[in-house]
Coordinates of C-alpha atoms and ligand atoms in Angstrom, one line a residue:
X18 CA 79.2 -4.9 -106.0
X19 CA 77.8 -7.9 -104.2
X20 CA 78.0 -6.4 -100.8
X21 CA 76.8 -2.9 -100.0
X22 CA 77.1 -1.0 -96.8
X23 CA 73.9 -1.2 -94.8
X24 CA 74.9 0.1 -91.4
X25 CA 78.0 1.1 -89.5
X26 CA 78.5 1.5 -85.8
X27 CA 81.5 2.5 -83.8
X28 CA 83.1 -1.0 -84.0
X29 CA 81.4 -2.9 -86.8
X30 CA 80.3 -2.4 -90.4
X31 CA 77.3 -4.4 -91.8
X32 CA 77.0 -5.1 -95.5
X33 CA 73.8 -6.4 -97.2
X34 CA 74.1 -9.1 -99.8
X35 CA 73.0 -8.0 -103.3
X36 CA 74.2 -10.8 -105.4
X37 CA 72.5 -13.9 -106.9
X38 CA 73.8 -16.7 -104.6
X39 CA 70.6 -18.0 -103.0
X40 CA 72.4 -19.2 -99.9
X41 CA 73.4 -15.6 -99.2
X42 CA 70.3 -13.7 -100.3
X43 CA 68.6 -12.3 -97.2
X44 CA 71.8 -12.2 -95.2
X45 CA 74.3 -9.6 -94.1
X46 CA 78.0 -9.7 -93.4
X47 CA 79.0 -8.1 -90.1
X48 CA 82.7 -7.1 -90.0
X49 CA 84.8 -5.8 -87.2
X50 CA 86.5 -2.6 -88.2
X51 CA 90.2 -1.8 -87.7
X52 CA 89.3 0.7 -84.9
X53 CA 87.8 -2.1 -82.8
X54 CA 89.8 -2.8 -79.6
X55 CA 91.2 -6.3 -79.3
X56 CA 90.9 -8.2 -76.0
X57 CA 93.7 -7.7 -73.6
X58 CA 95.2 -9.9 -70.9
X59 CA 92.7 -8.6 -68.3
X60 CA 89.8 -9.7 -70.7
X61 CA 91.4 -13.2 -71.0
X62 CA 91.5 -13.4 -67.2
X63 CA 88.0 -12.2 -66.6
X64 CA 86.5 -14.6 -69.1
X65 CA 88.9 -17.6 -68.4
X66 CA 86.9 -20.8 -68.3
X67 CA 83.9 -19.1 -70.0
X68 CA 85.2 -17.8 -73.3
X69 CA 88.1 -20.0 -74.2
X70 CA 88.7 -19.3 -77.8
X71 CA 92.2 -19.8 -79.3
X72 CA 94.4 -16.7 -78.9
X73 CA 93.5 -14.1 -81.5
X74 CA 90.4 -15.8 -82.7
X75 CA 88.1 -12.9 -81.8
X76 CA 85.3 -14.0 -84.1
X77 CA 85.1 -17.4 -82.3
X78 CA 85.2 -15.6 -78.9
X79 CA 82.4 -13.2 -79.9
X80 CA 80.3 -16.2 -81.1
X81 CA 80.9 -18.1 -77.9
X82 CA 79.9 -15.0 -75.9
X83 CA 76.6 -14.8 -77.8
X84 CA 75.8 -18.5 -77.7
X85 CA 77.0 -19.4 -74.2
X86 CA 76.6 -16.1 -72.2
X87 CA 74.0 -13.9 -73.8
X88 CA 71.6 -16.4 -75.5
X89 CA 70.8 -18.3 -72.4
X90 CA 69.9 -15.0 -70.6
X91 CA 68.2 -13.3 -73.4
X92 CA 66.4 -16.2 -75.2
X93 CA 68.0 -18.0 -78.1
X94 CA 65.1 -17.0 -80.3
X95 CA 66.4 -13.4 -80.3
X96 CA 70.1 -14.1 -80.8
X97 CA 71.7 -15.0 -84.1
X98 CA 75.3 -16.0 -83.5
X99 CA 76.1 -16.1 -87.2
X100 CA 78.4 -18.2 -89.4
X101 CA 82.1 -17.3 -89.8
X102 CA 82.9 -15.9 -93.3
X103 CA 86.1 -14.5 -94.8
X104 CA 86.0 -10.8 -95.5
X105 CA 85.8 -10.3 -99.3
X106 CA 88.9 -8.3 -100.4
X107 CA 86.6 -5.9 -102.3
X108 CA 85.4 -4.6 -98.8
X109 CA 88.9 -3.8 -97.5
X110 CA 88.7 -0.2 -98.7
X111 CA 85.3 0.4 -97.2
X112 CA 86.7 -1.0 -93.9
X113 CA 89.7 1.3 -93.8
X114 CA 91.9 -1.7 -93.7
X115 CA 91.6 -4.7 -91.4
X116 CA 92.5 -5.1 -87.7
X117 CA 96.3 -5.5 -87.2
X118 CA 97.6 -9.0 -87.5
X119 CA 94.6 -10.5 -89.1
X120 CA 95.4 -10.0 -92.8
X121 CA 93.4 -12.1 -95.2
X122 CA 92.4 -14.5 -92.5
X123 CA 90.1 -12.0 -90.9
X124 CA 86.7 -13.5 -90.4
X125 CA 83.4 -11.8 -90.2
X126 CA 80.0 -13.4 -89.6
X127 CA 77.1 -14.0 -91.9
X128 CA 73.8 -13.2 -90.2
X129 CA 70.2 -13.0 -91.3
X130 CA 69.3 -9.6 -92.7
X131 CA 66.8 -8.5 -90.1
X132 CA 65.4 -5.8 -92.4
X133 CA 63.7 -8.5 -94.4
X134 CA 62.1 -11.9 -93.9
X135 CA 64.1 -13.4 -96.9
X136 CA 66.1 -15.7 -94.6
X137 CA 63.1 -16.8 -92.6
X138 CA 60.4 -19.3 -92.9
X139 CA 56.9 -17.8 -92.2
X140 CA 54.6 -19.5 -89.6
X141 CA 52.8 -22.5 -91.1
X142 CA 49.8 -21.6 -93.2
X143 CA 50.8 -17.9 -93.8
X144 CA 52.8 -15.9 -96.3
X145 CA 54.1 -12.4 -96.2
X146 CA 52.6 -10.0 -98.7
X147 CA 53.9 -6.6 -99.7
X148 CA 56.9 -4.7 -98.2
X149 CA 58.6 -5.3 -94.9
X150 CA 59.4 -2.6 -92.4
X151 CA 62.1 -2.9 -89.8
X152 CA 62.3 -0.7 -86.8
X153 CA 65.6 -0.5 -84.9
X154 CA 65.5 0.5 -81.3
X155 CA 68.3 0.9 -78.8
X156 CA 66.8 0.0 -75.5
X157 CA 69.7 1.6 -73.6
X158 CA 69.6 1.8 -69.8
X159 CA 66.2 0.6 -68.7
X160 CA 66.8 0.5 -65.0
X161 CA 64.8 2.8 -62.7
X162 CA 67.1 5.2 -60.8
X163 CA 66.5 3.2 -57.6
X164 CA 67.6 0.0 -59.4
X165 CA 71.0 1.6 -60.3
X166 CA 74.0 -0.3 -58.9
X167 CA 75.9 1.0 -55.9
X168 CA 78.5 2.9 -57.8
X169 CA 76.1 4.7 -60.1
X170 CA 75.3 8.3 -59.3
X171 CA 74.8 7.5 -55.7
X172 CA 77.3 10.2 -54.9
X173 CA 80.4 11.8 -56.1
X174 CA 82.9 9.3 -57.5
X175 CA 85.6 9.9 -55.1
X176 CA 88.4 8.0 -53.4
X177 CA 87.6 6.5 -50.1
X178 CA 87.6 9.1 -47.4
X179 CA 90.4 8.6 -45.0
X180 CA 89.7 6.0 -42.4
X181 CA 87.2 4.2 -44.5
X182 CA 87.8 0.4 -44.6
X183 CA 88.4 -0.9 -48.0
X184 CA 85.5 -3.3 -48.8
X185 CA 82.7 -1.2 -47.3
X186 CA 80.1 0.6 -49.4
X187 CA 78.7 3.4 -47.4
X188 CA 75.0 3.9 -48.0
X189 CA 74.8 1.5 -50.9
X190 CA 71.8 -0.9 -51.1
X191 CA 73.9 -3.7 -52.5
X192 CA 74.0 -6.9 -50.5
X193 CA 76.2 -8.6 -52.9
X194 CA 79.5 -9.4 -51.2
X195 CA 81.5 -9.3 -54.3
X196 CA 80.1 -5.9 -55.2
X197 CA 80.7 -4.6 -51.7
X198 CA 84.2 -5.9 -51.7
X199 CA 84.7 -4.4 -55.1
X200 CA 83.5 -0.9 -54.6
X201 CA 85.3 0.7 -51.7
X202 CA 85.1 4.4 -51.6
X203 CA 81.7 4.9 -53.2
X204 CA 80.0 7.4 -51.1
X205 CA 76.5 8.8 -51.0
X206 CA 77.8 12.2 -49.9
X207 CA 77.2 14.8 -52.5
X208 CA 74.3 14.9 -54.9
X209 CA 72.2 11.8 -55.6
X210 CA 71.2 13.0 -59.0
X211 CA 71.9 9.5 -60.4
X212 CA 69.2 8.2 -58.1
X213 CA 66.6 10.7 -59.2
X214 CA 66.6 10.7 -63.0
X215 CA 66.7 7.9 -65.7
X216 CA 70.2 7.4 -66.9
X217 CA 69.2 8.1 -70.5
X218 CA 68.1 11.7 -69.5
X219 CA 71.4 12.3 -67.9
X220 CA 73.2 11.2 -71.0
X221 CA 70.9 13.1 -73.3
X222 CA 71.5 16.2 -71.2
X223 CA 75.2 15.8 -71.6
X224 CA 74.9 15.3 -75.4
X225 CA 72.7 18.3 -75.6
X226 CA 75.1 20.5 -73.6
X227 CA 78.3 19.2 -75.2
X228 CA 77.2 18.6 -78.8
X229 CA 74.0 20.5 -79.2
X230 CA 71.8 17.4 -79.7
X231 CA 68.1 18.1 -79.4
X232 CA 66.7 16.8 -76.1
X233 CA 65.0 13.5 -76.9
X234 CA 61.9 12.9 -74.8
X235 CA 62.5 9.1 -75.1
X236 CA 62.5 7.4 -71.8
X237 CA 63.7 3.8 -71.8
X238 CA 61.7 3.2 -68.6
X239 CA 58.5 3.7 -70.7
X240 CA 59.8 1.2 -73.3
X241 CA 60.5 -1.4 -70.5
X242 CA 57.2 -0.7 -68.7
X243 CA 55.1 -3.4 -70.5
X244 CA 52.3 -0.9 -70.8
X245 CA 51.3 -0.4 -74.4
X246 CA 50.6 3.3 -74.3
X247 CA 53.9 4.0 -72.6
X248 CA 55.8 1.7 -75.0
X249 CA 54.3 3.5 -78.0
X250 CA 55.2 6.9 -76.4
X251 CA 58.8 5.7 -76.1
X252 CA 59.1 4.4 -79.6
X253 CA 57.4 7.5 -81.1
X254 CA 59.8 9.8 -79.1
X255 CA 62.7 7.8 -80.5
X256 CA 61.5 8.2 -84.1
X257 CA 60.8 11.9 -83.6
X258 CA 64.2 12.6 -82.1
X259 CA 66.4 9.5 -82.6
X260 CA 69.8 10.5 -81.2
X261 CA 71.1 7.2 -82.5
X262 CA 68.3 5.3 -80.7
X263 CA 65.8 4.1 -83.4
X264 CA 65.2 4.0 -87.0
X265 CA 62.6 2.4 -89.3
X266 CA 63.4 1.2 -92.7
X267 CA 61.2 -0.1 -95.5
X268 CA 62.4 -3.4 -96.9
X269 CA 63.5 -3.6 -100.5
X270 CA 63.4 -6.1 -103.2
X271 CA 66.4 -8.5 -103.6
X272 CA 69.1 -7.1 -105.7
X273 CA 68.7 -3.6 -104.2
X274 CA 70.3 -2.4 -101.1
X275 CA 69.0 0.1 -98.5
X276 CA 70.7 3.2 -97.5
X277 CA 72.7 2.9 -94.3
X278 CA 72.4 4.9 -91.2
X279 CA 72.8 8.6 -91.7
X280 CA 76.1 10.4 -90.9
X281 CA 77.3 10.4 -87.3
X282 CA 75.0 7.5 -86.5
X283 CA 72.0 9.7 -86.9
X284 CA 68.9 7.5 -87.2
X285 CA 66.5 8.1 -90.0
X286 CA 63.1 7.1 -91.2
X287 CA 63.3 5.8 -94.7
X288 CA 60.3 5.7 -97.0
X289 CA 57.7 5.5 -94.3
X290 CA 54.6 7.7 -94.9
X291 CA 53.9 10.1 -92.0
X292 CA 50.4 8.8 -91.5
X293 CA 51.7 5.3 -91.3
X294 CA 54.0 6.0 -88.4
X295 CA 51.4 5.7 -85.7
X296 CA 50.3 2.3 -86.9
X297 CA 53.9 1.1 -87.2
X298 CA 54.7 2.4 -83.7
X299 CA 51.7 0.5 -82.4
X300 CA 52.6 -2.7 -84.2
X301 CA 56.2 -2.6 -82.9
X302 CA 55.0 -1.9 -79.4
X303 CA 52.5 -4.8 -79.6
X304 CA 55.2 -7.1 -80.9
X305 CA 57.6 -6.1 -78.1
X306 CA 54.9 -6.3 -75.4
X307 CA 54.1 -9.9 -76.0
X308 CA 57.7 -11.0 -76.3
X309 CA 60.0 -11.7 -73.3
X310 CA 62.8 -9.8 -74.9
X311 CA 62.6 -6.5 -73.0
X312 CA 62.1 -8.1 -69.6
X313 CA 65.1 -10.3 -70.4
X314 CA 67.2 -7.3 -71.5
X315 CA 66.2 -5.6 -68.3
X316 CA 67.3 -8.6 -66.2
X317 CA 70.7 -8.6 -68.0
X318 CA 71.1 -4.9 -67.5
X319 CA 70.4 -5.4 -63.8
X320 CA 73.1 -8.0 -63.4
X321 CA 75.6 -5.4 -62.6
X322 CA 76.0 -4.6 -58.9
X323 CA 79.2 -2.5 -59.2
X324 CA 78.4 0.5 -61.2
X325 CA 81.1 2.0 -63.4
X326 CA 83.1 3.4 -60.4
X327 CA 83.0 0.1 -58.6
X328 CA 84.0 -1.8 -61.7
X329 CA 86.9 0.6 -62.3
X330 CA 88.2 0.1 -58.8
X331 CA 88.0 -3.7 -59.3
X332 CA 89.5 -3.6 -62.8
X333 CA 92.4 -1.5 -61.4
X334 CA 93.0 -4.1 -58.7
X335 CA 93.0 -6.9 -61.3
X336 CA 95.5 -5.2 -63.6
X337 CA 97.7 -4.5 -60.6
X338 CA 97.5 -8.1 -59.4
X339 CA 98.4 -9.3 -62.9
X340 CA 101.3 -6.9 -63.2
X341 CA 102.7 -8.2 -59.9
X342 CA 102.7 -11.7 -61.3
X343 CA 99.5 -13.1 -59.7
X344 CA 97.2 -15.4 -61.6
X345 CA 93.7 -14.3 -60.6
X346 CA 92.1 -16.7 -63.0
X347 CA 93.2 -19.7 -61.0
X348 CA 93.0 -18.0 -57.6
X349 CA 89.7 -18.9 -55.7
X350 CA 90.1 -15.6 -53.8
X351 CA 89.4 -13.8 -57.0
X352 CA 86.4 -15.9 -58.2
X353 CA 83.7 -13.7 -56.8
X354 CA 85.4 -10.5 -58.1
X355 CA 85.9 -11.9 -61.6
X356 CA 82.3 -12.9 -61.6
X357 CA 81.2 -9.4 -60.6
X358 CA 83.3 -8.0 -63.4
X359 CA 81.7 -10.4 -65.9
X360 CA 78.3 -9.4 -64.7
X361 CA 79.3 -5.7 -65.2
X362 CA 80.5 -6.3 -68.7
X363 CA 77.5 -8.5 -69.6
X364 CA 75.2 -5.8 -68.3
X365 CA 77.1 -3.2 -70.4
X366 CA 76.4 -5.3 -73.5
X367 CA 72.6 -5.3 -72.7
X368 CA 72.7 -1.5 -72.2
X369 CA 74.1 -1.0 -75.7
X370 CA 72.3 -3.7 -77.8
X371 CA 69.7 -2.9 -80.4
X372 CA 66.3 -4.5 -81.1
X373 CA 65.2 -5.0 -84.6
X374 CA 61.5 -5.4 -85.1
X375 CA 60.6 -6.6 -88.6
X376 CA 57.0 -6.4 -89.7
X377 CA 55.1 -7.4 -92.8
X378 CA 51.4 -8.0 -93.7
X379 CA 50.5 -11.6 -93.8
X380 CA 47.8 -13.7 -95.5
X381 CA 46.7 -17.2 -95.0
X382 CA 48.5 -19.2 -97.7
X383 CA 45.2 -20.3 -99.1
X384 CA 43.9 -16.7 -99.3
X385 CA 47.1 -15.6 -100.9
X386 CA 46.7 -18.1 -103.6
X387 CA 43.3 -16.7 -104.6
X388 CA 43.0 -13.4 -106.3
X389 CA 40.1 -12.1 -104.2
X390 CA 41.6 -11.9 -100.8
X391 CA 44.8 -10.5 -102.1
X392 CA 42.9 -7.8 -103.9
X393 CA 41.9 -6.5 -100.5
X394 CA 45.5 -5.7 -99.9
X395 CA 46.0 -3.8 -103.1
X396 CA 44.4 -0.9 -101.3
X397 CA 47.6 0.3 -99.7
X398 CA 45.6 2.6 -97.3
X399 CA 44.7 -0.7 -95.6
X400 CA 48.3 -1.2 -94.5
X401 CA 50.4 0.9 -92.2
X402 CA 53.4 -0.3 -94.2
X403 CA 54.6 1.8 -97.2
X404 CA 53.8 0.8 -100.8
X405 CA 55.6 -2.3 -101.9
X406 CA 58.7 -1.9 -104.0
X407 CA 58.1 -2.7 -107.7
X408 CA 60.0 -6.0 -107.5
X409 CA 58.7 -7.2 -104.1
X410 CA 59.6 -10.9 -103.9
X411 CA 56.9 -13.5 -104.4
X412 CA 57.0 -16.0 -101.5
X413 CA 57.3 -18.9 -103.9
X414 CA 60.5 -17.5 -105.4
X415 CA 62.2 -16.9 -102.0
X416 CA 65.6 -18.6 -101.5
X417 CA 66.0 -21.5 -99.0
X418 CA 65.1 -20.2 -95.6
X419 CA 66.1 -21.1 -92.1
X420 CA 63.6 -21.6 -89.3
X421 CA 63.7 -18.6 -87.1
X422 CA 61.5 -16.7 -84.7
X423 CA 58.9 -15.3 -87.1
X424 CA 55.6 -15.0 -85.3
X425 CA 52.1 -14.2 -86.4
X426 CA 50.8 -11.0 -84.8
X427 CA 47.0 -10.5 -84.9
X428 CA 46.1 -6.9 -84.5
X429 CA 42.4 -6.4 -83.9
X430 CA 42.8 -2.7 -83.2
X431 CA 44.4 -1.8 -86.5
X432 CA 41.5 -3.5 -88.4
X433 CA 39.2 -0.8 -86.9
X434 CA 41.7 2.0 -86.9
X435 CA 40.3 5.3 -88.1
X436 CA 42.5 5.7 -91.2
X437 CA 41.0 2.5 -92.7
X438 CA 38.0 2.6 -94.9
X439 CA 35.0 0.4 -93.9
X440 CA 35.5 -1.5 -97.2
X441 CA 39.1 -2.2 -96.3
X442 CA 38.3 -3.2 -92.8
X443 CA 35.8 -5.6 -94.3
X444 CA 38.4 -7.1 -96.5
X445 CA 40.6 -7.6 -93.4
X446 CA 37.6 -9.2 -91.7
X447 CA 37.2 -11.6 -94.6
X448 CA 40.7 -12.8 -93.9
X449 CA 40.5 -13.4 -90.2
X450 CA 37.3 -12.1 -88.6
X451 CA 38.2 -8.4 -88.3
X452 CA 41.8 -9.2 -87.2
X453 CA 44.7 -8.1 -89.4
X454 CA 47.6 -10.6 -89.4
X455 CA 51.2 -9.6 -89.6
X456 CA 54.5 -11.4 -89.7
X457 CA 56.7 -10.2 -86.9
X458 CA 60.3 -11.0 -86.0
X459 CA 62.2 -9.5 -83.0
X460 CA 65.9 -9.9 -83.1
X461 CA 68.7 -8.4 -81.0
X462 CA 71.9 -7.2 -82.5
X463 CA 75.1 -5.7 -81.3
X464 CA 75.7 -8.2 -78.6
X465 CA 79.4 -7.9 -78.4
X466 CA 81.5 -8.6 -75.4
X467 CA 82.7 -5.2 -74.1
X468 CA 86.5 -4.9 -73.6
X469 CA 87.3 -4.5 -69.9
X470 CA 89.5 -1.5 -70.8
X471 CA 86.3 0.4 -71.7
X472 CA 85.4 0.5 -68.0
X473 CA 87.7 3.5 -67.8
X474 CA 85.6 5.4 -70.3
X475 CA 82.4 4.2 -68.6
X476 CA 83.6 5.6 -65.3
X477 CA 84.7 8.9 -66.9
X478 CA 81.4 9.2 -68.6
X479 CA 79.6 8.5 -65.3
X480 CA 81.5 11.3 -63.7
X481 CA 80.7 13.7 -66.6
X482 CA 77.0 12.8 -66.4
X483 CA 76.8 13.6 -62.8
X484 CA 78.8 16.8 -63.1
X485 CA 76.7 18.0 -66.0
X486 CA 73.5 17.2 -64.2
X487 CA 74.6 19.2 -61.2
X488 CA 75.7 22.1 -63.3
X489 CA 72.5 22.2 -65.3
X490 CA 70.1 21.1 -62.6
X491 CA 67.4 23.6 -63.8
X492 CA 67.5 22.5 -67.4
X493 CA 67.5 18.8 -66.3
X494 CA 64.4 19.4 -64.1
X495 CA 62.7 21.2 -67.0
X496 CA 63.6 18.5 -69.4
X497 CA 62.5 15.7 -67.1
X498 CA 59.1 17.4 -66.6
X499 CA 58.7 17.7 -70.4
X500 CA 59.5 14.0 -70.7
X501 CA 56.8 13.3 -68.1
X502 CA 59.3 12.0 -65.5
X503 CA 58.6 12.7 -61.9
X504 CA 61.7 12.3 -59.7
X505 CA 61.0 9.8 -56.9
X506 CA 59.7 11.2 -53.6
X507 CA 62.1 11.2 -50.7
X508 CA 65.2 11.8 -52.7
X509 CA 67.0 15.0 -52.1
X510 CA 66.5 17.7 -54.7
X511 CA 69.4 18.4 -57.0
X512 CA 71.5 21.3 -55.9
Ligands
5MY617 O1 78.9 4.7 -73.6 P1 77.6 5.0 -74.3 O2 76.4 4.9 -73.4 O3 77.7 6.4 -75.0 O4 77.4 3.9 -75.4 C1 78.2 3.9 -76.6 C2 77.3 4.1 -77.8 O5 76.9 5.5 -77.7 P2 75.3 6.0 -77.6 O6 74.5 4.8 -77.5 O7 75.2 6.8 -78.9 O8 75.3 6.8 -76.4 C3 78.0 3.9 -79.1 O9 77.0 4.0 -80.1 P3 77.1 4.9 -81.4 O10 78.3 4.3 -82.1 O11 77.4 6.3 -80.9 O12 75.9 4.7 -82.1 C4 78.6 2.5 -79.2 O13 77.5 1.6 -79.2 C5 79.5 2.2 -78.0 O14 79.8 0.8 -78.0 P4 81.1 0.2 -78.8 O15 82.2 1.2 -78.5 O16 80.7 0.1 -80.2 O17 81.3 -1.1 -78.1 C6 78.8 2.5 -76.7 O18 79.7 2.4 -75.6 P5 79.5 1.4 -74.4 O19 79.1 2.3 -73.2 O20 78.5 0.4 -74.7 O21 80.8 0.8 -74.1
ATP618 N1 71.6 -8.7 -88.8 C1 71.4 -7.4 -89.3 N2 70.5 -7.2 -90.3 C2 70.3 -6.0 -90.7 N3 70.9 -4.9 -90.3 C3 71.8 -5.0 -89.3 C4 72.1 -6.3 -88.8 N4 73.0 -6.2 -87.8 C5 73.3 -4.8 -87.8 N5 72.6 -4.2 -88.7 C6 72.6 -2.7 -88.9 O1 74.0 -2.3 -88.9 C7 74.1 -1.3 -87.9 C8 75.5 -1.4 -87.2 O2 75.7 -2.7 -86.7 P1 76.1 -2.9 -85.2 O3 75.1 -2.3 -84.3 O4 76.4 -4.4 -85.1 O5 77.5 -2.1 -85.2 P2 78.3 -1.7 -83.9 O6 79.6 -1.1 -84.4 O7 78.5 -2.9 -83.0 O8 77.3 -0.6 -83.3 P3 77.6 0.3 -82.0 O9 78.4 1.5 -82.4 O10 76.2 0.7 -81.6 O11 78.3 -0.5 -81.0 C9 73.0 -1.5 -86.9 O12 72.7 -0.3 -86.2 C10 71.9 -2.0 -87.9 O13 71.3 -0.8 -88.5

């Protein structure tokens, strides 16, 4: 089988290429599954003039979204739009059929396989040696509670109290007119639990109470903090208790395919030695700290000023207007509200994307060509990465590569890290004065446009999060304390 399942989310399946076509080696095929919701009339209206793909051409629409909406905000170096590709019929079974109406014309996209560097050109003068490791991290909701939009946990999600003017937002910080006009009825009466705890904790609590998930101590605010220690803590917590939030995977030789995600989207650490985890966590944190990617994800997440309840209200008005024959897409009176809905949906994409951090030891090309320097790397205790697979690719045999954002990361600390022997450290020093070089690539995946109809489930989830937090206030406070979170001063205590 040329394509083997590598990962599967709620809406897409990703297959790694295992054949001999050099143009495809090092790439994956990402296919929308039949269960994926197609865009509706409200989506066309919201995105009119922005995503104008031909009717039914969802692949083109998704690609436009990535290239024209997300990449300019996130940084094009992190976004791989992909190339359209027909779905091989051999995969139909694995996909449980194809989306209705697409038949054999259904297109997927080919993208670089971020668990390897096989589709990438290394920085000039360096080559990768040994295995690669890829860490996948879902950065989820990285806004501080006080940054949460007006309709988020500021109070009970209720209809406007009688006498309240539509278009006012009592007690909300938002100054955005569109948001204010869009979110009537959001009140700060009731608990303000959504303003006291990171959203991830509220969601974790709900998953714990409803599904028995262990309480992950991951706090996305640590990941977004820019502070190395906090970022390492966040990544380590994710690896220890993933809840679908992170996984690390050792790269494999061409012709073999890695295991996919575990059942139920459970993350897993594959072939990574326990003692190597700290070094991997540090490397990933260093890589993310020096990139713009997290601050850009944060900015996109913060674009929303409606919150789920405000978005639901506005979405309801839009559907109603369309049902009564209006054309909001061409009505200037709707422009600000459609823009607010686009901001909401774009923010939702950034709250659900995943970062893939790919790492591999590097050598100056000249050193790699001589036996002596490479010999230093034959001591695998020198590397935080797991032992190389038997058939690790020689750089010279790699297939044609595309130029992508592979960077050189120089880690001076790991050269002196305690688990390294002096002899090994010395061999690292011989390469670059005590500094250990790595190839690193940071990519962002799962950048799909969210269907507007999902706003309903977002609002329902929001209400459940708040109700659960109120019902289990004691457990939440205990959990937050264990995770090192201190609720902001001045906010009312949960009931
Ligand atoms: O709603 P959430 O926060 O549970 O996020 C969903 C994710 O759940 P999780 O990250 O595990 O909590 C969920 O992830 P999993 O499939 O559970 O790994 C999906 O990413 C879903 O998006 P979509 O339906 O594929 O477009 C996500 O839905 P959206 O909220 O992004 O629409
Ligand atoms: N370019 C890639 N290279 C390697 N692996 C990938 C790539 N893109 C995705 N994957 C893997 O496939 C998994 C599923 O892909 P993706 O996140 O796109 O699916 P999804 O259905 O959109 O997910 P979700 O349910 O989170 O919305 C990812 O979690 C990741 O492990």
